[in-house]
GROMACS .gro file of C-alpha atoms in nm:
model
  385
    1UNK     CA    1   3.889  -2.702   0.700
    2UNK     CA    2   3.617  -2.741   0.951
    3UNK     CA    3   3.269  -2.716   0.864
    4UNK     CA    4   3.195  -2.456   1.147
    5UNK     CA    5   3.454  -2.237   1.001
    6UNK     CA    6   3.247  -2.236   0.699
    7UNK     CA    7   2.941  -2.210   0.811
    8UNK     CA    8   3.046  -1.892   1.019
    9UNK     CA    9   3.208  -1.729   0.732
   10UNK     CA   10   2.877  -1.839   0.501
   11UNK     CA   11   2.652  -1.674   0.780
   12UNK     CA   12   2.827  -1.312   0.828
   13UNK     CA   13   2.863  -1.295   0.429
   14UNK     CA   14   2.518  -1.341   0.436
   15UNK     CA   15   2.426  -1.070   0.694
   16UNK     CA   16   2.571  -0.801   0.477
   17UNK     CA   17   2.396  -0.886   0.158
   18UNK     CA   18   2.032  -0.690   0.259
   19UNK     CA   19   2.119  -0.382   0.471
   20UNK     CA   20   2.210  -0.117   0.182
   21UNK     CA   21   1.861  -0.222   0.102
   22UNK     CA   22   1.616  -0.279   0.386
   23UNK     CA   23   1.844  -0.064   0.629
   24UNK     CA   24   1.730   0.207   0.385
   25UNK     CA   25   1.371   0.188   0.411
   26UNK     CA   26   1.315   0.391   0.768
   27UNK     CA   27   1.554   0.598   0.635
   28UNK     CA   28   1.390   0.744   0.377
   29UNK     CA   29   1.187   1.004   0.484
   30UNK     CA   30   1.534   1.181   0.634
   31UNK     CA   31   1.726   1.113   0.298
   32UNK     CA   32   1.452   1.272   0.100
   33UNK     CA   33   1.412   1.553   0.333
   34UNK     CA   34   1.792   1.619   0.317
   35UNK     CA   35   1.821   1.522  -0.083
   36UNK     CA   36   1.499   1.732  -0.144
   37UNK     CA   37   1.404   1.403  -0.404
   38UNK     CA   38   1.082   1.245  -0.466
   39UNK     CA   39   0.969   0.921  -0.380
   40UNK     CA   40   0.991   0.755  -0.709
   41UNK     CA   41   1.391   0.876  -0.719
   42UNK     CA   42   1.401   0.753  -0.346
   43UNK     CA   43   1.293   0.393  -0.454
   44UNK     CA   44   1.573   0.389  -0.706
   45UNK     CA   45   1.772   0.276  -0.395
   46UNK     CA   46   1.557   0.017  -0.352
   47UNK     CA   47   1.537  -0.093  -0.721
   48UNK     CA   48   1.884  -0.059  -0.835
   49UNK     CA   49   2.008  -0.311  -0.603
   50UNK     CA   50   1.730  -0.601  -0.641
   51UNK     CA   51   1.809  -0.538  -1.032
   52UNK     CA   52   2.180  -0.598  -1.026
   53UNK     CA   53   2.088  -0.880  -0.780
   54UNK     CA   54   1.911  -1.000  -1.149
   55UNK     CA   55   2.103  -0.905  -1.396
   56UNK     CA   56   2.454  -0.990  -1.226
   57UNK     CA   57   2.339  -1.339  -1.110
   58UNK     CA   58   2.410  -1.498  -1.412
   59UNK     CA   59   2.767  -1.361  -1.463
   60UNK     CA   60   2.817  -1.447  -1.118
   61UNK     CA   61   2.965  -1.797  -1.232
   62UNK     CA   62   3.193  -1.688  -1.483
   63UNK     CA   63   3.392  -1.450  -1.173
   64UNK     CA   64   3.380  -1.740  -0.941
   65UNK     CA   65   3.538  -1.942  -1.237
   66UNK     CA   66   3.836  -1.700  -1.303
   67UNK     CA   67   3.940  -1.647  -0.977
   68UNK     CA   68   3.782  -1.889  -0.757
   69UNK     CA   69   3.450  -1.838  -0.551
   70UNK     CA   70   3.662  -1.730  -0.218
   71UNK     CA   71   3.813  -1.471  -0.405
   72UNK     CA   72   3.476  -1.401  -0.635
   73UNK     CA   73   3.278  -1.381  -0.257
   74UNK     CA   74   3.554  -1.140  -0.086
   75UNK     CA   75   3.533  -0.881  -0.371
   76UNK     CA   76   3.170  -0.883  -0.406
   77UNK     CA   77   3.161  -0.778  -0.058
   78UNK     CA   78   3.408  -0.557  -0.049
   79UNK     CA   79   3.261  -0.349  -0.373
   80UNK     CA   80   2.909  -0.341  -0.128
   81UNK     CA   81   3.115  -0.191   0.176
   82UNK     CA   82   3.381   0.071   0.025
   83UNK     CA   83   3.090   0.197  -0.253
   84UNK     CA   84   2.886   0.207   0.078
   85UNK     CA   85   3.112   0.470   0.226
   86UNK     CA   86   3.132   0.677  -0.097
   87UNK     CA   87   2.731   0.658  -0.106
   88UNK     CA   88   2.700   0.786   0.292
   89UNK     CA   89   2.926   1.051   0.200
   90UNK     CA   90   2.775   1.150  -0.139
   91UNK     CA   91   2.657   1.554  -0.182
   92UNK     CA   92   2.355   1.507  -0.385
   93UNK     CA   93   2.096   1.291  -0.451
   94UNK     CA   94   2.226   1.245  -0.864
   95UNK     CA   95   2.530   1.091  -0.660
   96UNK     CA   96   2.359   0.884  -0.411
   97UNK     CA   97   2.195   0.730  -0.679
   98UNK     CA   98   2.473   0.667  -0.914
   99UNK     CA   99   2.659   0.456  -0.667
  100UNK     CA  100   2.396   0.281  -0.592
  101UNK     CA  101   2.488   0.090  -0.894
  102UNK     CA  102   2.821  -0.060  -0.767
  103UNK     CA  103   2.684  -0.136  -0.444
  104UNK     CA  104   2.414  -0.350  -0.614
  105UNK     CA  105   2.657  -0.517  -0.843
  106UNK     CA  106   2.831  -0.627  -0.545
  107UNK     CA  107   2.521  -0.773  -0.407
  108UNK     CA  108   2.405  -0.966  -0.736
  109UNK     CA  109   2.777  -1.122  -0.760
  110UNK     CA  110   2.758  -1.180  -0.392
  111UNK     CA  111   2.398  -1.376  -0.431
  112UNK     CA  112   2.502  -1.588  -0.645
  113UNK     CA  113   2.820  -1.739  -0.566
  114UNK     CA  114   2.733  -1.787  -0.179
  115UNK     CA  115   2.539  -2.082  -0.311
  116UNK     CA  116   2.803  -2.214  -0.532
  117UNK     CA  117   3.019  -2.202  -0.205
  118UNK     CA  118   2.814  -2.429  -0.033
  119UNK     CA  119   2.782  -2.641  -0.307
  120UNK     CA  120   3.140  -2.625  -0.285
  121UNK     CA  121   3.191  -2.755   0.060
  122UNK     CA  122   2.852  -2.970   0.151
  123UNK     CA  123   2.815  -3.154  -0.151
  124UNK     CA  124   2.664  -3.435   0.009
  125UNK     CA  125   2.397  -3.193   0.249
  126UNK     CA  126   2.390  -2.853   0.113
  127UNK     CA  127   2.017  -2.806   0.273
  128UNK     CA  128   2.164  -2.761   0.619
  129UNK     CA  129   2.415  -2.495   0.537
  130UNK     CA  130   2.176  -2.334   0.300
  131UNK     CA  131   1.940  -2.280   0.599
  132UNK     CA  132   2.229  -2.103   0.755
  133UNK     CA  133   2.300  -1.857   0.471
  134UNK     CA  134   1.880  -1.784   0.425
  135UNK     CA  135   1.922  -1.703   0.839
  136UNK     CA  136   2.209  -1.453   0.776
  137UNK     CA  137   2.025  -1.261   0.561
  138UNK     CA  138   1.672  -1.234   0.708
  139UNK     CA  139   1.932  -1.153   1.048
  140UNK     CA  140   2.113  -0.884   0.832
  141UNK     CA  141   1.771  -0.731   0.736
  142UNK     CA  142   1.667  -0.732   1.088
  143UNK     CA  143   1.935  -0.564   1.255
  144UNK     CA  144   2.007  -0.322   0.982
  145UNK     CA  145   1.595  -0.213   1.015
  146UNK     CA  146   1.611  -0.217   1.388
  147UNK     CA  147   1.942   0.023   1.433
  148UNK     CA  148   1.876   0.230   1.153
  149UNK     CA  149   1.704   0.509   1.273
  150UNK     CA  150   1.876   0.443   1.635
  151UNK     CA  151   2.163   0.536   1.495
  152UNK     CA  152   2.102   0.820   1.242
  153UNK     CA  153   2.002   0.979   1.594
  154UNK     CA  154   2.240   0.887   1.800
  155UNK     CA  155   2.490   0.997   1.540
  156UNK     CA  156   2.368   1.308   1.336
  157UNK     CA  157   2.184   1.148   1.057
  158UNK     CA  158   2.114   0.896   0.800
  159UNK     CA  159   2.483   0.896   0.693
  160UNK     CA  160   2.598   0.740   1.031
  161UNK     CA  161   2.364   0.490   0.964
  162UNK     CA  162   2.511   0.408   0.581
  163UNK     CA  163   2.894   0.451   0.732
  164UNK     CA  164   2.823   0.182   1.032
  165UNK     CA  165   2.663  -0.049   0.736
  166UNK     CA  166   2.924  -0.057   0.516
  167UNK     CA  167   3.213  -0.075   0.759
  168UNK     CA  168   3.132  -0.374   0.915
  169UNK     CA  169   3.080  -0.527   0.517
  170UNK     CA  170   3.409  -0.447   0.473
  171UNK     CA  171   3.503  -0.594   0.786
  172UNK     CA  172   3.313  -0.912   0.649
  173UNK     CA  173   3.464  -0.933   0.404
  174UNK     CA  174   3.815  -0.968   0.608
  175UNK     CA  175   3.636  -1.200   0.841
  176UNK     CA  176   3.558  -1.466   0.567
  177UNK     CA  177   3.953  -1.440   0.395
  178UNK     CA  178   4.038  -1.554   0.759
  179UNK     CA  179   3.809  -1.808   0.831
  180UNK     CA  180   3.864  -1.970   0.443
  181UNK     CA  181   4.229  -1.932   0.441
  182UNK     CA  182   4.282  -2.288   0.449
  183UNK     CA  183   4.114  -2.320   0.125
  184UNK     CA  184   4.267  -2.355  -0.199
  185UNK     CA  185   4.140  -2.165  -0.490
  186UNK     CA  186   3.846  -2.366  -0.673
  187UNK     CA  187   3.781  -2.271  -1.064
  188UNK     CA  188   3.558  -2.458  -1.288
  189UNK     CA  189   3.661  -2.702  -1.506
  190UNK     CA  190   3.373  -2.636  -1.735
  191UNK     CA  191   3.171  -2.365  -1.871
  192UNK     CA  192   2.853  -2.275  -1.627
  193UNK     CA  193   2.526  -2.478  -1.832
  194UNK     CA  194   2.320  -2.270  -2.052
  195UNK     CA  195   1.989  -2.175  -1.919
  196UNK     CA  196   1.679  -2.349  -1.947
  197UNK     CA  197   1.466  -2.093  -2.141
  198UNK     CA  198   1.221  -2.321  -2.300
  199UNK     CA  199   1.094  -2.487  -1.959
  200UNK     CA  200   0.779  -2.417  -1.838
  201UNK     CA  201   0.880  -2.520  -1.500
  202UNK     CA  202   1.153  -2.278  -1.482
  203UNK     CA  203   0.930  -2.010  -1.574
  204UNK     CA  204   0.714  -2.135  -1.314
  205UNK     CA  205   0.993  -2.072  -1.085
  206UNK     CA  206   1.052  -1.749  -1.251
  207UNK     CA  207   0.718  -1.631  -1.208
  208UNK     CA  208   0.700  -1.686  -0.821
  209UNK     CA  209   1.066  -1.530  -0.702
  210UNK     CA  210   0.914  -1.245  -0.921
  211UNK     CA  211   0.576  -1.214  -0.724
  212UNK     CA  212   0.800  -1.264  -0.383
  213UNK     CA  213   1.092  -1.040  -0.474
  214UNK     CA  214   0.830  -0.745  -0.588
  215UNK     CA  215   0.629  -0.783  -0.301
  216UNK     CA  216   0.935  -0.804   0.005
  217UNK     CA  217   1.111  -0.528  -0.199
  218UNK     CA  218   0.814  -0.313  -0.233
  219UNK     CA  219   0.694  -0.353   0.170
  220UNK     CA  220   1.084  -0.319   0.263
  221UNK     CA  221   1.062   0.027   0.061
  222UNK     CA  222   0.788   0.202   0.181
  223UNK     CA  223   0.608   0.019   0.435
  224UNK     CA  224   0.779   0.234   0.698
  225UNK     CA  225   0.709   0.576   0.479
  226UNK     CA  226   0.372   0.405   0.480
  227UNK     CA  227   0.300   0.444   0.854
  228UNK     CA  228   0.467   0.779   0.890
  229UNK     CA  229   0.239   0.921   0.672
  230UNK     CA  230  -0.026   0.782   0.893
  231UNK     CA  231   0.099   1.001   1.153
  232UNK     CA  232   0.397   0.734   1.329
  233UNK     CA  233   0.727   0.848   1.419
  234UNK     CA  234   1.015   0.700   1.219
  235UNK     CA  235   1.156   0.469   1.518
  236UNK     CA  236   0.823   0.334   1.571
  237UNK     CA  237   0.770   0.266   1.162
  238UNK     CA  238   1.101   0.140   1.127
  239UNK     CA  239   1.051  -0.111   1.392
  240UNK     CA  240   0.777  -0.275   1.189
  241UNK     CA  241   1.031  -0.375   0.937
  242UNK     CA  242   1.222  -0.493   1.199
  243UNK     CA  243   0.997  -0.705   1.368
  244UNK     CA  244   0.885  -0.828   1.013
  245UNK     CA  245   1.246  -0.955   0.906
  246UNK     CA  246   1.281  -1.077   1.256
  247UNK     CA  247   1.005  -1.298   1.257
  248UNK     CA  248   1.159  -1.437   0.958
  249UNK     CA  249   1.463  -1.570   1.133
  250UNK     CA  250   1.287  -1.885   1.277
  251UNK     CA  251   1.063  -1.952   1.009
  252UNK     CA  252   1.346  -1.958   0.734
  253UNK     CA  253   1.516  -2.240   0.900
  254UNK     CA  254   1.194  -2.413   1.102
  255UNK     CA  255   0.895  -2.422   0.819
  256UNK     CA  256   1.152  -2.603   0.553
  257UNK     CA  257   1.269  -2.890   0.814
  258UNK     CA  258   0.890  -2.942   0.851
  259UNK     CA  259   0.840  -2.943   0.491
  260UNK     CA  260   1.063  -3.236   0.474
  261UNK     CA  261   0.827  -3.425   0.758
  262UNK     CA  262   0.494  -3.313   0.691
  263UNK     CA  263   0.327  -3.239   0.366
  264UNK     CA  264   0.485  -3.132   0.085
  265UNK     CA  265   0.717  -2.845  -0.002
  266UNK     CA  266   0.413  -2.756  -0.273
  267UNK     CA  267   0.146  -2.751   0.018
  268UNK     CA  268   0.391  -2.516   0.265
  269UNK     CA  269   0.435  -2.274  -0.033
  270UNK     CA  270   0.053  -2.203  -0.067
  271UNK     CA  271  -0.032  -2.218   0.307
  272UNK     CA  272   0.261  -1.926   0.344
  273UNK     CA  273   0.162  -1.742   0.040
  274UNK     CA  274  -0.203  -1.740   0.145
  275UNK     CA  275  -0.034  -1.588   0.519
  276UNK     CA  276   0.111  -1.393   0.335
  277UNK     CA  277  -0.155  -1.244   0.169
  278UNK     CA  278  -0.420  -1.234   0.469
  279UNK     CA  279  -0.104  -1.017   0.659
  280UNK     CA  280  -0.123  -0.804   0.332
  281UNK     CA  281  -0.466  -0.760   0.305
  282UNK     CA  282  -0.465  -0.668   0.713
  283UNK     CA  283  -0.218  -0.363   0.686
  284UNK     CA  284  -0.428  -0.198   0.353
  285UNK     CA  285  -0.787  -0.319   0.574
  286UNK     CA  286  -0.683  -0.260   0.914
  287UNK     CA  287  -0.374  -0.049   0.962
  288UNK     CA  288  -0.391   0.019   1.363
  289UNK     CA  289  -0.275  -0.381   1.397
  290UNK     CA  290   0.030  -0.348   1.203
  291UNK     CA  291   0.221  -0.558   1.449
  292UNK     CA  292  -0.014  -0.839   1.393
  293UNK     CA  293   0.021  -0.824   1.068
  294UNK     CA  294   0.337  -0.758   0.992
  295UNK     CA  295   0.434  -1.090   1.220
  296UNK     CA  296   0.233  -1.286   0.954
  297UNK     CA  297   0.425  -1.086   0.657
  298UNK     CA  298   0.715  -1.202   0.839
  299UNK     CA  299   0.652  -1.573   0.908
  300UNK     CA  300   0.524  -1.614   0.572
  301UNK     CA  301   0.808  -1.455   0.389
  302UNK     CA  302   1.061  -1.596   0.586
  303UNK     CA  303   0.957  -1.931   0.515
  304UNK     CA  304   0.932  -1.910   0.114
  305UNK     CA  305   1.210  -1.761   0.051
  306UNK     CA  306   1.389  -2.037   0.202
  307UNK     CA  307   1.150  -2.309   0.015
  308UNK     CA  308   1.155  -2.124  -0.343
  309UNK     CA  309   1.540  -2.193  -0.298
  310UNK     CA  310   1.496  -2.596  -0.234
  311UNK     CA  311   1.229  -2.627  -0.540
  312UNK     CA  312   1.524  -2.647  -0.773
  313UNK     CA  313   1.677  -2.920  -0.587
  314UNK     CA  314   1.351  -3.103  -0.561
  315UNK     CA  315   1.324  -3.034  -0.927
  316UNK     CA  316   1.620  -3.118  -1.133
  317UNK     CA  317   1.898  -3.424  -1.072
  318UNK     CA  318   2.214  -3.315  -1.221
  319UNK     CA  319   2.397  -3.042  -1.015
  320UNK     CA  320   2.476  -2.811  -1.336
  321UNK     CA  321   2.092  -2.806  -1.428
  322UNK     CA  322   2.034  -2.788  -1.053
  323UNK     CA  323   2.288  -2.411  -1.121
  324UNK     CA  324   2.107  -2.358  -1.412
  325UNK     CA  325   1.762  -2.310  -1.281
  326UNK     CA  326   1.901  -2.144  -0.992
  327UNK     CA  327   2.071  -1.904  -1.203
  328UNK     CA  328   1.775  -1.873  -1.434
  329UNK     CA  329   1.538  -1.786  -1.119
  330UNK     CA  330   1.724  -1.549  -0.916
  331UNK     CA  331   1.817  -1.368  -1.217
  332UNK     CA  332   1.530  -1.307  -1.413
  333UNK     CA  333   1.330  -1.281  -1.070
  334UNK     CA  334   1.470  -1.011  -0.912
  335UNK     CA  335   1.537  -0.870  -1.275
  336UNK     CA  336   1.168  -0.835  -1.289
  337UNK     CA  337   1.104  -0.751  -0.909
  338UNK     CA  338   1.325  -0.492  -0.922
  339UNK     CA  339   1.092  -0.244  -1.035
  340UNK     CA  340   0.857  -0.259  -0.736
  341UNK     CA  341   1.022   0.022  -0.513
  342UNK     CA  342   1.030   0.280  -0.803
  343UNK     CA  343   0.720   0.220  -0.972
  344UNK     CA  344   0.556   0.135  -0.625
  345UNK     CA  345   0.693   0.516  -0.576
  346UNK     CA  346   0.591   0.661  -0.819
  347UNK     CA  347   0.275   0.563  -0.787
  348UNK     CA  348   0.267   0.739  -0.436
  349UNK     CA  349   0.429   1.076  -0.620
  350UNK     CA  350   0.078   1.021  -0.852
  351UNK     CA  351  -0.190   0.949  -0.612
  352UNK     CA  352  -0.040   1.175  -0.296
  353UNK     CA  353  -0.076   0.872  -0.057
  354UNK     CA  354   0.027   0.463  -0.047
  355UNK     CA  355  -0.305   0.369  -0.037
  356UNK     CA  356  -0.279   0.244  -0.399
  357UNK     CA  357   0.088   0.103  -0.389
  358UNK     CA  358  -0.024  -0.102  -0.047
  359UNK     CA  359  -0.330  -0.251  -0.283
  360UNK     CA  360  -0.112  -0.304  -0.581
  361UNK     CA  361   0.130  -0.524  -0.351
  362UNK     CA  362  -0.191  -0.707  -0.192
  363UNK     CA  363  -0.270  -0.744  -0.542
  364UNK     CA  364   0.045  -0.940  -0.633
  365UNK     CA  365   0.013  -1.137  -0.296
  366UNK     CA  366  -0.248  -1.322  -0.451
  367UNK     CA  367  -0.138  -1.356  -0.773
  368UNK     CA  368   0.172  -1.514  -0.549
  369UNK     CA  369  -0.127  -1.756  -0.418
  370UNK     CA  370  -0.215  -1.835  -0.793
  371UNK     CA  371   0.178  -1.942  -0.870
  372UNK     CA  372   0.209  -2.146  -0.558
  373UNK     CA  373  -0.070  -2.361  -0.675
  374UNK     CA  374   0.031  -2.387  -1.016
  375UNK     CA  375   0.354  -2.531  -0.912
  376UNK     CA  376   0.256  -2.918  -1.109
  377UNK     CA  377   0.165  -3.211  -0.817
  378UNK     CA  378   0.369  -3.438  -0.960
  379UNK     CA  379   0.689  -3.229  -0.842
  380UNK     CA  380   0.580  -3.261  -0.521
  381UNK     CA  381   0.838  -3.362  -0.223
  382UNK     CA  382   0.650  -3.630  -0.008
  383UNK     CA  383   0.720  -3.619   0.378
  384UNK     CA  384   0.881  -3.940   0.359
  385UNK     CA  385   1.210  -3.790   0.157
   0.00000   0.00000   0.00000
C-alpha cells in the first residue's frame, strides 16, 4: 500500500473528528432559539462529546484489537455521521441531547485508534504522518466554523448545517475503506499495557491536555455566543472561530518541526502557552481586537496540541508504554475538560453575561503557563535530536 494512500485516508478521517463540536458553536444561538434551552443545556453539546473523547479512549484499543483498527476507524466514523443525521433531525432539545451521546462515542473511539493506525503503518517515522492527522483536524474545525452559519442560511437553518456535517462523515468513512482496501486486518497479539497511574509525569501530562482541552472546548463553545451578545451578527462571530482554527493549520505542522531544530519541545510549550494566554487575556481586556487576538489563540493552540502529542514519545522508549501514556492522557484529559462548555454555561445562565466564563478560561490559561513549566528539564528534547 502506498504511503500517500494512507496519509489521505489518515487526513479526511481526521477532518470529521471536530465539526459536531466546533461546527456547533456559531450555531448556538439559532439552536437555542429554536429548542427554547438554556445555555448550560446548550453546552451539553459541547461537553458530551470531549467526555466520550475521555472516557472511550481507553477502550478504544480493545475494538481495534477485535476487529482490526481499519474496521475499529470505519465504524467510529460512521456512528459520528448516521447519529449526526438523527441529531439534525431530532424534535426537541431532550433528543438533541441524547444523541449527542453516540455521536461522541464515535469520536472518542475515533481519537484513539487514528494514532494506533499510524503507528501501524510508519513505525519507523510516525512524527510526519502524525503532523498530517493534527492538520486534518484543526482543517475540519475550520471549515465546519466557517460554513456553519453560511449554510444554516443558505439552507433554512441550523439543521442543514448538522445534515451537510454528517453526510460527508459518512462519506469518510467510505473514502478510507477504499483507500485501505489493500490492507489486511491487524489485531493485537497482546493485551493493550495497563496504565501508568502512579507516575507523576503522566499526571503531568494529564494535567496540561486538561488545562488545553478545557480551555479550546470552552472558547469553541461560546466564544461566538460571546461576541453576539456584544452586539455581532452570527456570521461575523462565527468567523472568529474560524479564523482561530485556521490559524492553527500552519502552526500544528510548522512550530513542532522547529521544535526539533531550535530549543526544546519544553521551551515551545511555555512560549505558546504564555501566547496563549496574552490572546486570552486580550479578548476579556480588549474585545474590539478580537481578530488580533483570536490569531494568537489560534497560533498558540495549534501548535500545543500538536507538541502535547510528541511529549509521550520524547518521554517513554517502549512503544506499549509510549500507548499507555497516550491512552492515559487523552483519556483522563478530555475526561476532565469535558466539563468546560456546561459549567462554562452555566455560569453565563448565573451571572446574565460571559464576562465571568471569559475570566475563568483566562484563568486556566495561566494555570496552562504553570504546567508547561513544570514539565521536569531533564525531559527536555535538545535541537540536536
Amino acid at each position: 500500500m502506498r504511503p500517500a494512500s494512507i496519509l489521505a485516508g489518515l487526513f479526511l478521517v481526521a477532518i470529521t473528528l471536530r465539526p459536531q463540536i466546533v461546527g456547533i458553536a456559531p450555531l448556538l444561538p439559532a439552536m437555542q432559539e429554536s429548542l427554547h434551552t438554556t445555555h448550560a443545556v446548550a453546552g451539553l453539546l459541547g461537553t458530551i462529546p470531549v467526555l466520550c473523547m475521555g472516557l472511550f479512549a481507553p477502550p478504544a484499543a480493545y475494538l481495534g484489537a477485535r476487529i482490526g483498527t481499519r474496521a475499529a476507524i470505519a465504524l467510529s466514523v460512521l456512528l459520528i455521521g448516521a447519529f449526526g443525521v438523527a441529531r439534525a433531525v431530532a424534535p426537541s432539545a431532550a433528543f438533541v441531547v441524547l444523541l449527542t451521546w453516540p455521536i461522541g462515542v464515535g469520536m472518542g473511539l475515533a481519537g484513539a485508534l487514528v494514532p494506533v493506525a499510524v503507528k501501524e503503518n510508519f513505525p519507523l517515522r510516525p512524527a510526519g504522518p502524525t503532523g498530517v492527522y493534527t492538520t486534518g483536524v484543526q482543517v475540519g474545525s475550520a471549515l465546519s466554523a466557517a460554513i456553519a452559519v453560511p449554510i444554516a442560511l443558505w439552507y433554512g437553518g441550523w439543521r442543514a448545517s448538522l445534515v451537510a456535517f454528517s453526510l460527508v462523515t459518512i462519506a469518510m468513512a467510505g473514502v478510507w475503506l477504499l483507500v485501505t482496501s489493500d490492507r489486511p486486518a491487524q489485531r493485537a497479539k497482546a493485551r493493550p499495557p495497563r496504565l501508568p497511574w502512579h507516575s507523576h509525569i503522566a499526571w503531568l501530562l494529564v494535567a496540561l491536555f486538561s488545562l488545553m482541552a478545557f480551555t479550546y472546548y470552552g472558547i469553541n463553545a461560546w466564544l461566538p455566543d460571546s461576541y453576539v451578545e456584544r452586539g455581532w451578527g452570527e456570521t461575523a462571530a462565527g468567523s472568529l472561530l474560524a479564523l482561530l482554527n485556521l490559524v492553527a493549520i500552519p502552526a500544528a505542522l510548522v512550530v513542532p518541526w522547529l521544535s526539533d531544530r531550535v530549543g526544546t519541545r519544553r521551551r515551545w510549550l511555555i512560549a505558546m502557552a504564555a501566547i496563549f494566554l496574552v490572546g486570552m487575556s486580550g479578548i476579556v481586556l480588549a474585545p474590539e481586537a478580537a481578530y488580533a487576538w483570536v490569531v494568537a489563540l489560534g497560533l498558540a493552540n495549534g501548535a500545543m496540541f500538536a507538541l502535547v502529542l510528541t511529549l509521550p514519545l520524547d518521554l517513554e522508549d517502549e512503544p506499549r508504554r509510549v500507548g499507555a501514556l497516550i491512552g492515559m492522557m487523552l483519556g483522563v484529559g478530555y475526561t476532565i475538560g469535558a466539563v468546560s462548555p456546561f459549567v462554562l454555561g452555566a455560569i453565563r445562565d448565573a451571572t446574565g453575561s460571559f464576562a465571568t466564563s471569559l475570566w475563568i478560561i483566562t484563568a486556566f490559561s495561566g494555570l496552562l503557563v504553570a504546567a508547561a513549566a513544570a514539565l521536569p528539564k531533564a525531559h527536555e528534547v535538545p535541537a540536536s535530536i
